[in-house]
Tab-separated table of C-alpha atoms and ligand atoms in Angstrom:
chain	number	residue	atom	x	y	z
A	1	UNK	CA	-21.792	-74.521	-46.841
A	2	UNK	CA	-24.639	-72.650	-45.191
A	3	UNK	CA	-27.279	-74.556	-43.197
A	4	UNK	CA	-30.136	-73.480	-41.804
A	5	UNK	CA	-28.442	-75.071	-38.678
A	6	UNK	CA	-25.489	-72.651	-38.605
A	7	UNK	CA	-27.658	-69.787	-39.198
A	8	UNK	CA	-29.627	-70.159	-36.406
A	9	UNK	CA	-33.149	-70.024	-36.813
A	10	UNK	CA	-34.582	-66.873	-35.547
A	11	UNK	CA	-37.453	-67.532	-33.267
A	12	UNK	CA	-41.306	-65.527	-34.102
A	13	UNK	CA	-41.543	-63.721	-37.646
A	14	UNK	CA	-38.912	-61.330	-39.564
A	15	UNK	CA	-36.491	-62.504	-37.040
A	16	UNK	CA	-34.606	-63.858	-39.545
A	17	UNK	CA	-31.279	-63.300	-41.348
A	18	UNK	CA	-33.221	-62.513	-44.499
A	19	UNK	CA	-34.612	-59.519	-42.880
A	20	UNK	CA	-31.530	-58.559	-41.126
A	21	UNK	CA	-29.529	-58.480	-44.232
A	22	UNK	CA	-32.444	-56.194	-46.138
A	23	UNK	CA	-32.299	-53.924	-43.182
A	24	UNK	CA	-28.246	-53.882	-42.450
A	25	UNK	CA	-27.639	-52.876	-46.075
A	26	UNK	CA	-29.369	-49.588	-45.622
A	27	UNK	CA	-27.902	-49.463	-42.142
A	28	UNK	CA	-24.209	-49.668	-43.287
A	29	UNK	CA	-24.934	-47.718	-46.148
A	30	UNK	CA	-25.896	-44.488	-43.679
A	31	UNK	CA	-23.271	-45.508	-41.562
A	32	UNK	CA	-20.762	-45.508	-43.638
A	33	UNK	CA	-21.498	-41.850	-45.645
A	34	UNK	CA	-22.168	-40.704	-41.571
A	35	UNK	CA	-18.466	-41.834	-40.723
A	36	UNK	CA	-17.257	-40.792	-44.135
A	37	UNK	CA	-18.649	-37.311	-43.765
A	38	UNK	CA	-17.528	-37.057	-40.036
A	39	UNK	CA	-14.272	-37.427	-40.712
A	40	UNK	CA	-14.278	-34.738	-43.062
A	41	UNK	CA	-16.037	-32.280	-40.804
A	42	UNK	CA	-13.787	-33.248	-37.993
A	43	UNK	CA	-11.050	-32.959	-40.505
A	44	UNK	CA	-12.271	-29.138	-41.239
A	45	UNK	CA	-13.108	-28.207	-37.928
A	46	UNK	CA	-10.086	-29.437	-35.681
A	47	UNK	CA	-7.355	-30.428	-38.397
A	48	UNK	CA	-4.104	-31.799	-37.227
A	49	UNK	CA	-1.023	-29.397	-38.084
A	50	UNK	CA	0.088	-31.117	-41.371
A	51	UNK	CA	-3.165	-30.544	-42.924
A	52	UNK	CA	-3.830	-27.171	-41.683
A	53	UNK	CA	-1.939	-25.117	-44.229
A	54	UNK	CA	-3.665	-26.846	-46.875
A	55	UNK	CA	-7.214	-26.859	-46.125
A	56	UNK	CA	-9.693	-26.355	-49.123
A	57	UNK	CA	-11.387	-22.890	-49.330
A	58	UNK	CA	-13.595	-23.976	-51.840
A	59	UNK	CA	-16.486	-25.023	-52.669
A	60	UNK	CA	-17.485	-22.513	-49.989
A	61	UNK	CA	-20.462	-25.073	-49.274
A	62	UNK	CA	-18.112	-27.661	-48.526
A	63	UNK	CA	-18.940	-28.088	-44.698
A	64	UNK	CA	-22.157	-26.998	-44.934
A	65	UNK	CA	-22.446	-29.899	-47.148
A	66	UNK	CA	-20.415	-32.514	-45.055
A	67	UNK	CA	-21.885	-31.589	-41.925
A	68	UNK	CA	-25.863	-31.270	-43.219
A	69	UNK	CA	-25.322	-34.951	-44.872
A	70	UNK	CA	-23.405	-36.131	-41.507
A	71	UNK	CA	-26.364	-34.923	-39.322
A	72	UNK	CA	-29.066	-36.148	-41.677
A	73	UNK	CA	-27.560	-39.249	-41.939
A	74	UNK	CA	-27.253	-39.390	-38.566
A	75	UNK	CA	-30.747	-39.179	-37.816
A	76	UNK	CA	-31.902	-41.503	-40.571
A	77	UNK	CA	-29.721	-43.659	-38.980
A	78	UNK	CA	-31.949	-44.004	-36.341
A	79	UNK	CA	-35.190	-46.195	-37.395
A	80	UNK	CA	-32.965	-48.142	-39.227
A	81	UNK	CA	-30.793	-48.942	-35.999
A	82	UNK	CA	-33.676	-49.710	-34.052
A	83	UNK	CA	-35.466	-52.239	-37.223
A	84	UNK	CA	-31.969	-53.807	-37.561
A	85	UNK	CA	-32.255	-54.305	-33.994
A	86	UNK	CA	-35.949	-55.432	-33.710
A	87	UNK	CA	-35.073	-58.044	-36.396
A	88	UNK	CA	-32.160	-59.928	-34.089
A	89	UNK	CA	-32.644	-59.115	-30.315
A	90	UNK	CA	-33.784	-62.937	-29.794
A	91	UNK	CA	-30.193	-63.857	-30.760
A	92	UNK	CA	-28.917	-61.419	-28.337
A	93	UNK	CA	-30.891	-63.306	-25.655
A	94	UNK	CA	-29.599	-66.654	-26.674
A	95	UNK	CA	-29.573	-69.675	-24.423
A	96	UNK	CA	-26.787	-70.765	-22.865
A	97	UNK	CA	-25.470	-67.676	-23.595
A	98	UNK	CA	-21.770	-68.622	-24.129
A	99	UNK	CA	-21.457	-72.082	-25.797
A	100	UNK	CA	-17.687	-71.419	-26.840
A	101	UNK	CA	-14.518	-69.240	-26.940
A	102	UNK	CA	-15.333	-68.307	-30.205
A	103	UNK	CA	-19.036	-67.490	-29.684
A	104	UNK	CA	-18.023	-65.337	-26.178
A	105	UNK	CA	-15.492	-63.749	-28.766
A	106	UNK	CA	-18.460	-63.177	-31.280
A	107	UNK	CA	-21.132	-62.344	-29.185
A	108	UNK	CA	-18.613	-59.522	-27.058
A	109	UNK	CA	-17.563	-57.848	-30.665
A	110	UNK	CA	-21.563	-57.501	-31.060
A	111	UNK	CA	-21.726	-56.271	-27.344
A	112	UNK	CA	-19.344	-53.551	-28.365
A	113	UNK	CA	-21.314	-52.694	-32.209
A	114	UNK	CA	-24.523	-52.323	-30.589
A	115	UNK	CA	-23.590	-49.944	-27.421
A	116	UNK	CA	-21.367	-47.796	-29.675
A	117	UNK	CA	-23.811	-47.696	-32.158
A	118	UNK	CA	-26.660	-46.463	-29.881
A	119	UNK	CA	-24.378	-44.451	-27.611
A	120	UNK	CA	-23.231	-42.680	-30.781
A	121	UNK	CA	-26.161	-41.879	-32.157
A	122	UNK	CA	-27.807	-40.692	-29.113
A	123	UNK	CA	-24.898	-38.373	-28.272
A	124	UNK	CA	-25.180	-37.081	-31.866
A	125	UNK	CA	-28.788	-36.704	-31.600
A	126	UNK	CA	-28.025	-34.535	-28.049
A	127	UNK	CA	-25.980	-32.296	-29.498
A	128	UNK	CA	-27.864	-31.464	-32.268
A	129	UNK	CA	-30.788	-30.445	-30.115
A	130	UNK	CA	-28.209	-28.648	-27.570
A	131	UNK	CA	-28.231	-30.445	-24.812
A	132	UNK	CA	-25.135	-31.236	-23.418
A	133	UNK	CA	-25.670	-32.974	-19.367
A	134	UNK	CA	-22.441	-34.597	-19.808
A	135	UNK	CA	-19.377	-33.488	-18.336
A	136	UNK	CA	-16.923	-34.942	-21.366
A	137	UNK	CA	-15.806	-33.080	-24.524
A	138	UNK	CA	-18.986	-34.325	-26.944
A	139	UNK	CA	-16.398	-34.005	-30.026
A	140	UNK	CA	-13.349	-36.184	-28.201
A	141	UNK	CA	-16.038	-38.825	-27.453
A	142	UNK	CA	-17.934	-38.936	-30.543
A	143	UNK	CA	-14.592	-39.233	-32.615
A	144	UNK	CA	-13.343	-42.276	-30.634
A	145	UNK	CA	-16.479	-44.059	-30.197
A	146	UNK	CA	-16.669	-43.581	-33.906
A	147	UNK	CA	-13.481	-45.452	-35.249
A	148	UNK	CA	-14.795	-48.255	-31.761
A	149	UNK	CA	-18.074	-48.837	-33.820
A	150	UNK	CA	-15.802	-48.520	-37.270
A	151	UNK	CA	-13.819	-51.390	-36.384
A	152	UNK	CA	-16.904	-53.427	-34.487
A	153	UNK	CA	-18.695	-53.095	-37.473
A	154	UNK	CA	-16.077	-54.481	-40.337
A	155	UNK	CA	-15.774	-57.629	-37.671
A	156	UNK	CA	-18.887	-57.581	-37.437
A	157	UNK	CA	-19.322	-57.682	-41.300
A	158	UNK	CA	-16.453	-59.987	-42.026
A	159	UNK	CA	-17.816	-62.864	-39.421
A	160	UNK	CA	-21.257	-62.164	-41.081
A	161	UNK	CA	-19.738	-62.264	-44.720
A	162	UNK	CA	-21.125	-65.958	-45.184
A	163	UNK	CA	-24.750	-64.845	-44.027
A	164	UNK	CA	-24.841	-61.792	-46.220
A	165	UNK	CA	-23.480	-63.557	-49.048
A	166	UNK	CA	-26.305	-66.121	-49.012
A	167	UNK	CA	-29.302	-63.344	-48.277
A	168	UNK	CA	-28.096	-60.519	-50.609
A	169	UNK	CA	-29.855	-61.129	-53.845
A	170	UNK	CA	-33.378	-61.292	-54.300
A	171	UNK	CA	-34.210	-64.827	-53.476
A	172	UNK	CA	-37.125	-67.176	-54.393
A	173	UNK	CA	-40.502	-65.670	-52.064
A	174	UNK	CA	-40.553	-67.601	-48.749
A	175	UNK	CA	-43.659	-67.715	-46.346
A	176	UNK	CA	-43.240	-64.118	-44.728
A	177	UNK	CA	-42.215	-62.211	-48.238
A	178	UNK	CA	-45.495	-60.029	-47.934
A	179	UNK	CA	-44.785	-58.822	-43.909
A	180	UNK	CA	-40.766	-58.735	-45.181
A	181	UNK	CA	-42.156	-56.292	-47.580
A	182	UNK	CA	-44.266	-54.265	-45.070
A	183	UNK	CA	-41.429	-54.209	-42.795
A	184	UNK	CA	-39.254	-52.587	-45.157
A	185	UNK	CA	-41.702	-50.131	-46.266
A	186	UNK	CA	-42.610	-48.681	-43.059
A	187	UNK	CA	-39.244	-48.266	-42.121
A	188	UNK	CA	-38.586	-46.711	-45.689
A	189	UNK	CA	-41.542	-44.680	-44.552
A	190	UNK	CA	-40.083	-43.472	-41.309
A	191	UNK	CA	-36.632	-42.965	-42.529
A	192	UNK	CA	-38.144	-40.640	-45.106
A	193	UNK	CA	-40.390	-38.760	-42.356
A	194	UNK	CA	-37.651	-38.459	-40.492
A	195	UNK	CA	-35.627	-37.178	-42.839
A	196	UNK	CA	-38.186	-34.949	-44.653
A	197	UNK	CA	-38.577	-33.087	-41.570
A	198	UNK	CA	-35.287	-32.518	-40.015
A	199	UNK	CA	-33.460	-31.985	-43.785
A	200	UNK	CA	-34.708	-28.539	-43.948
A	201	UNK	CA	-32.788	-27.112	-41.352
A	202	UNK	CA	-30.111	-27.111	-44.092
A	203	UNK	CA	-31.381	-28.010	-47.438
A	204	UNK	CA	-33.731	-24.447	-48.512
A	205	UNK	CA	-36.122	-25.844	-50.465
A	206	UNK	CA	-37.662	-27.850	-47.756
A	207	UNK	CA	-37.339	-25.271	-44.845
A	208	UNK	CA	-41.250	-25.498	-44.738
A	209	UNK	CA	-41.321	-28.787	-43.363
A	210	UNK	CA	-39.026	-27.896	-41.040
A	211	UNK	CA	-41.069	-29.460	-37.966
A	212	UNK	CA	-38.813	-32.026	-35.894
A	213	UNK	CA	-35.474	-30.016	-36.505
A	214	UNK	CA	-34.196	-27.501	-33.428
A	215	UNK	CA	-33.318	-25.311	-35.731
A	216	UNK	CA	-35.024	-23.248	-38.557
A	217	UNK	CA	-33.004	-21.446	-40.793
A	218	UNK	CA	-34.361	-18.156	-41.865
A	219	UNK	CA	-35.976	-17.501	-38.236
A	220	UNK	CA	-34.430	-15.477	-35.228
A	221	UNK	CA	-32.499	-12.037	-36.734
A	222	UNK	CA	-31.545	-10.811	-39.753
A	223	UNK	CA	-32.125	-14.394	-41.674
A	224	UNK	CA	-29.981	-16.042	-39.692
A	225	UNK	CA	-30.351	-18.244	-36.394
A	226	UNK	CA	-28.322	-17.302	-33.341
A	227	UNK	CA	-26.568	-19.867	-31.062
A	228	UNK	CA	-25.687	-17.690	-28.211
A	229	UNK	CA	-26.555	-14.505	-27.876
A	230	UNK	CA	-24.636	-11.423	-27.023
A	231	UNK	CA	-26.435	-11.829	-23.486
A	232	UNK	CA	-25.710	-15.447	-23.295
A	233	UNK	CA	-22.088	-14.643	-24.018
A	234	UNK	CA	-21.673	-12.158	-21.441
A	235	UNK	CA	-21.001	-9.104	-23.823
A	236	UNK	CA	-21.568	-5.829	-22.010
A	237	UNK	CA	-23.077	-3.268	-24.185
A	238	UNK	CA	-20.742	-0.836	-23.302
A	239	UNK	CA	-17.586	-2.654	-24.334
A	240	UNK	CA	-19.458	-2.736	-28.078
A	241	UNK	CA	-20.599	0.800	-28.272
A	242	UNK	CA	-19.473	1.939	-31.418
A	243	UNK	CA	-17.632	4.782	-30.058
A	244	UNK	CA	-15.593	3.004	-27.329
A	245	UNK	CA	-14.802	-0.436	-29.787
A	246	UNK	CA	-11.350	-0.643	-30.832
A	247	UNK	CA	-10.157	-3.628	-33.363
A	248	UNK	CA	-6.235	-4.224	-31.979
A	249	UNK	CA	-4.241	-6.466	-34.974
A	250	UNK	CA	-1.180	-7.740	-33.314
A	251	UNK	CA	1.771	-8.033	-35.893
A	252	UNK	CA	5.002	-6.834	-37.195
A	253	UNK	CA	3.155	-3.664	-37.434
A	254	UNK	CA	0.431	-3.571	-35.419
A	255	UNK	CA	-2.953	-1.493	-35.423
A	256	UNK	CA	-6.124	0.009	-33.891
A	257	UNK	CA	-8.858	0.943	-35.980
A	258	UNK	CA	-12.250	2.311	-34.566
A	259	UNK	CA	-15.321	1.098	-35.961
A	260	UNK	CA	-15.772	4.326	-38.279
A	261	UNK	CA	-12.587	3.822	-39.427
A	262	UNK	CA	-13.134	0.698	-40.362
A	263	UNK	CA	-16.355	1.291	-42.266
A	264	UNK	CA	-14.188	4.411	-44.196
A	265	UNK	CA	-11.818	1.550	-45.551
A	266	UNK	CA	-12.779	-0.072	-48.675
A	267	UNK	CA	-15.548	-2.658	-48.357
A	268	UNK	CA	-16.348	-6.135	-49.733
A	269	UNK	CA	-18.939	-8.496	-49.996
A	270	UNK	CA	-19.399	-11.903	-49.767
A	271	UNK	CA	-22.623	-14.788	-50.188
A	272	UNK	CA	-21.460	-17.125	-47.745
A	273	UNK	CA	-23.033	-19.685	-45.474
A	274	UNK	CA	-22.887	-19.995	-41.970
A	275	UNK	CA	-23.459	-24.087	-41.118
A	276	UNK	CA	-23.362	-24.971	-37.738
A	277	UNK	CA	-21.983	-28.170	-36.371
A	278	UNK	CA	-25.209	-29.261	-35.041
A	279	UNK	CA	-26.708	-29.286	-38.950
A	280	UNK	CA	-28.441	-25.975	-39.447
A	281	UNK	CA	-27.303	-23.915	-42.093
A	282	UNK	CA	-27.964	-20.419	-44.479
A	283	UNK	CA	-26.523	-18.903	-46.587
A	284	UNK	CA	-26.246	-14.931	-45.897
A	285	UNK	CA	-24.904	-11.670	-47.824
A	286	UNK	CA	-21.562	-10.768	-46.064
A	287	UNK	CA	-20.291	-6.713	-46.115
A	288	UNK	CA	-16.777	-5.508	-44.532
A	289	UNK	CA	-13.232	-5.625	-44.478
A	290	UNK	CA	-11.029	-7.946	-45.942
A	291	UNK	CA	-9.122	-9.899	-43.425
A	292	UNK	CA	-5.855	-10.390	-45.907
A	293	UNK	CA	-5.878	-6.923	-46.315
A	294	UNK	CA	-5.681	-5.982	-42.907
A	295	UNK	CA	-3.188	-8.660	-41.931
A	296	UNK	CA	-1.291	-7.115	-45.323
A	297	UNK	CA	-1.551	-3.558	-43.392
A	298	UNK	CA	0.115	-5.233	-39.854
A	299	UNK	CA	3.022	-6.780	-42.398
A	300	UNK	CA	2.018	-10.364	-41.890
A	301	UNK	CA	3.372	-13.177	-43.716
A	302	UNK	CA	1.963	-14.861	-46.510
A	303	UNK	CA	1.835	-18.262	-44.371
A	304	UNK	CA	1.057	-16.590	-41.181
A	305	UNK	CA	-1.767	-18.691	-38.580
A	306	UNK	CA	-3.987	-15.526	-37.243
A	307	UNK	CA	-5.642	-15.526	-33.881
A	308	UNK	CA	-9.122	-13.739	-33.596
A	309	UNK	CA	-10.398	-12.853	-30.004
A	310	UNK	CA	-13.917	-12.160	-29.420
A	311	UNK	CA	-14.852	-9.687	-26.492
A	312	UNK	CA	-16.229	-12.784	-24.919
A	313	UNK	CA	-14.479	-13.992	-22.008
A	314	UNK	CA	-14.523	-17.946	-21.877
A	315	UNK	CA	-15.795	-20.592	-23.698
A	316	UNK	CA	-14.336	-22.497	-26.543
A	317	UNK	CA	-15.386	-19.724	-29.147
A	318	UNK	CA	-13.681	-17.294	-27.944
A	319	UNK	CA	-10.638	-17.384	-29.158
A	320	UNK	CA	-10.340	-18.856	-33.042
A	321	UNK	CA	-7.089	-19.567	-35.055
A	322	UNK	CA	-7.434	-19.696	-38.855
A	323	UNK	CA	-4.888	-21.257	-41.264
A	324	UNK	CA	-3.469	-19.291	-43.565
A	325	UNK	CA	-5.829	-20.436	-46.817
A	326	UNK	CA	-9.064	-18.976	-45.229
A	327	UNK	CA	-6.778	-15.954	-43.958
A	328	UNK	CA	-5.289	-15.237	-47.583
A	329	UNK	CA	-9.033	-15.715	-49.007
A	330	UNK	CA	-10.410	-12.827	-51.103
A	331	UNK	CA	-13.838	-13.528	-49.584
A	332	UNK	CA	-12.651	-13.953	-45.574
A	333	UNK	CA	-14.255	-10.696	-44.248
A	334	UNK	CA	-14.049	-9.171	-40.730
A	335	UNK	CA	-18.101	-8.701	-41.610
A	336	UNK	CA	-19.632	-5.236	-40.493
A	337	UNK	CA	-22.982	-6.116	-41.758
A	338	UNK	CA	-25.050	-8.870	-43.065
A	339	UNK	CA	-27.891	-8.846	-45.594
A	340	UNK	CA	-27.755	-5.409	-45.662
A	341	UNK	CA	-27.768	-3.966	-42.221
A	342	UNK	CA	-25.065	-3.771	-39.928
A	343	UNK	CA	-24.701	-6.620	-37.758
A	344	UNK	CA	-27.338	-7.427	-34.908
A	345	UNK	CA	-25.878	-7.808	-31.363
A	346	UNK	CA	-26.371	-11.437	-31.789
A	347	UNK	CA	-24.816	-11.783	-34.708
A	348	UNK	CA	-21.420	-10.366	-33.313
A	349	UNK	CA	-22.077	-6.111	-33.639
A	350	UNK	CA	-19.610	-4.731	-34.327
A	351	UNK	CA	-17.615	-7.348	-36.372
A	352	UNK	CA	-17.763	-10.876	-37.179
A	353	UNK	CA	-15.534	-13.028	-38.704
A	354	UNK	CA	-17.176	-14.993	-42.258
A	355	UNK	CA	-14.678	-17.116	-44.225
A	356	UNK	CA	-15.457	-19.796	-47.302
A	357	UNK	CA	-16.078	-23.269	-46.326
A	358	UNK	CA	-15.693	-23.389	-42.693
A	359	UNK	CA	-17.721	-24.807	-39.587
A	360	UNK	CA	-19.917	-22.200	-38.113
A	361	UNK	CA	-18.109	-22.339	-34.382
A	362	UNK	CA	-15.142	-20.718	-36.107
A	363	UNK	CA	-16.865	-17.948	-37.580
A	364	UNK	CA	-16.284	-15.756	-34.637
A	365	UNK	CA	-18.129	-13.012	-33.047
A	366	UNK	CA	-17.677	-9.753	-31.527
A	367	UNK	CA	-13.978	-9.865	-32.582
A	368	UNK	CA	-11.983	-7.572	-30.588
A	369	UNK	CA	-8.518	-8.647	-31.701
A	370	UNK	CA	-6.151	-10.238	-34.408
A	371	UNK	CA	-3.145	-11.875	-33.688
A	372	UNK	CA	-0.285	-12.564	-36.205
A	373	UNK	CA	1.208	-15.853	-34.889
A	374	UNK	CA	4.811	-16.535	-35.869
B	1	LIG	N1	-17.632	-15.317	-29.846
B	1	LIG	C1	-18.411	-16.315	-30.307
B	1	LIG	N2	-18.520	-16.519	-31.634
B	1	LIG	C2	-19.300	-17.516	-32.117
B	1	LIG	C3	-20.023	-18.361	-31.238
B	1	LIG	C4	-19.907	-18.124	-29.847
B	1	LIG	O1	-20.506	-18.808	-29.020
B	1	LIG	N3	-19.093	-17.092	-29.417
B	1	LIG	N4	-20.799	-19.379	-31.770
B	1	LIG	C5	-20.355	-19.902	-33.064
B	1	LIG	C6	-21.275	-20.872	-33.628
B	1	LIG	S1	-21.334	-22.403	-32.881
B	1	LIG	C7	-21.996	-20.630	-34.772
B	1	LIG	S2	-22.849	-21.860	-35.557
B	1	LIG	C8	-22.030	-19.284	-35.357
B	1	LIG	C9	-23.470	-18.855	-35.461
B	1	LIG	O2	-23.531	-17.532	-35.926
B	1	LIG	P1	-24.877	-16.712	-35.773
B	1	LIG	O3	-25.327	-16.799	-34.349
B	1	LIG	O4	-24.564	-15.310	-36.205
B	1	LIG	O5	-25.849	-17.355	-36.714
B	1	LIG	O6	-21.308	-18.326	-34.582
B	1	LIG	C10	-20.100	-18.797	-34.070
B	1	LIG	N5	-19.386	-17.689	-33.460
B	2	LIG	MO1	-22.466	-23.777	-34.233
């Protein structure tokens, strides 16, 4: 049985397990579609070799969708983490602070919920305003720590099972209903500000509110934001002058094509979005060349993994390899232009690779080069 003994009375009001439970079912619930959608992304983005060859090319939306609820959810996350926490620090401030095995067992599995909890959503919240001081992989670190807080939180919900059992369903008012209430609300409240104004950055119809994400979708060039420019990304304008560009495709019978060539072959368009890791995303009109028809012309396989080099020397987007479902795709295009016009410099003049469904870092730029892999 429950007693108000075992439960520890909290000290000072909405410190109590009432409130915590209230709170923690909101909390788990964005948790859990944040790790659920995670896995997914990270699924799309960096799949292991068994799953590669059979990676989903449609919806095209599908990551933009994954990662714009993983981010969002991430930062809702955030007022709910800190209420959740508000409602039991004095328990983590307990006296004597270890009474037993069990409760230095208990109290260390809550040690390790709450630091990966914060350190993951602060690291999340970094990257998705750009900032990266740290001098790990964000993506290596953000994938373990997830499956640490994972597994803290299940323990953490199976030793709790008894408490939330007892303050799940509405119960009879008790002396602090009313500030219970107000509690909730203005955390409802800030999730939804929080939310409101950050959701934009992906969903269209509220790009006007648009005010606490990084990104705005629709600004910079063309319609479409720009990570790195060509001058972040060391391009020199001479290696993209449309006379002296040359696309090389590596295969059984390998090509050059210049860039007039290119536009002389026949032409195909595509509406397909660009969604970035960090949880921006648009959706753009795509014009060019059809990447299975070019790996057709250089006598790949059907199954064949492709290679794309971008002119940019360095850093982790410069070299991209695509599974063979987005390479076999009718609407994969070595893009010449976008909404019309040919490509900006930013946006990866002369070509660009746009295929269905796929994280924005892989949608490389100033592509110089296409590799048939064995
Ligand atoms: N060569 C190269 N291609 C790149 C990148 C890059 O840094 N270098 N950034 C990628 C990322 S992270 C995104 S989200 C998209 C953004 O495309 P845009 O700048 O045209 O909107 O380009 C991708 N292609
Ligand atoms: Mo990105």
């Amino acid at each position: 049985m429950v007693t108000t003994s075992t439960l520890v009375r909290f000290r000072g009001r909405l410190h109590d397990p009432r409130t915590a439970t209230a709170i923690g079912r909101w909390l788990g619930a964005g948790i859990a579609v944040c790790f659920l959608t995670g896995l997914i992304s990270h699924g799309l983005q960096t799949p292991p070799g068994w799953l590669a060859p059979h990676l989903p090319t449609r919806p095209v939306w599908l990551y933009r969708v994954t990662q714009g609820l993983h981010v969002a959810t991430g930062i809702a996350v955030v007022p709910l983490l800190l209420a959740k926490l508000w409602t039991v620090y004095p328990r983590l401030f307990v006296r004597p602070p270890v009474r037993s095995v069990r409760h230095a067992l208990e109290r260390l599995s809550i040690a390790v919920l709450v630091s990966a909890a914060l350190l993951e959503v602060f690291l999340g919240l970094m990257n998705v305003s750009q900032w990266y001081p740290w001098p790990f992989s964000f993506r290596k670190v953000h994938w373990a720590l997830a499956w640490v807080l994972a597994g803290s939180l299940l323990l953490h919900l199976a030793v709790k099972a008894p408490v939330i059992a007892a303050h799940w369903r509405r119960a009879p008012a008790d002396a602090d209903a009313r500030d219970r209430r107000s509690l909730l609300l203005g955390v409802g409240a800030a999730v939804a500000t929080v939310t409101v104004t950050t959701v934009g950055q992906t969903l269209t119809p509220l790009r006007g509110v648009t005010l606490l994400a990084p990104r705005h979708p629709g600004h910079h060039q063309q319609g479409l934001p720009v990570n790195r420019t060509a001058a972040q990304a060391g391009i020199r304008p001479a290696a993209v002058a449309a006379d002296a560009w040359r696309l090389r495709v590596a295969g059984p019978r390998g090509f050059e094509r210049s860039l007039a060539a290119l536009n002389a072959e026949p032409q195909h368009a595509a509406s397909l979005p660009i969604a970035c890791v960090e949880g921006w995303s648009a959706n753009a009109d795509w014009a060019g060349v059809r990447l299975r028809d070019l790996l057709d012309r250089a006598g790949a396989p059907e199954d064949a993994f492709v290679r794309v080099v971008s002119l940019q020397s360095g850093g982790a987007f410069s070299v991209m390899e695509m599974p063979p479902p987005y390479a076999r795709d009718p609407l994969t295009l070595l893009a010449l232009r976008l909404n019309g016009e040919v490509l900006s410099p930013d946006h990866g003049f002369p070509a660009r690779v746009i295929a269905p469904g796929r994280p924005g870092v892989w949608q490389t730029k100033w592509v110089t080069r296409i590799e048939v892999l064995e």
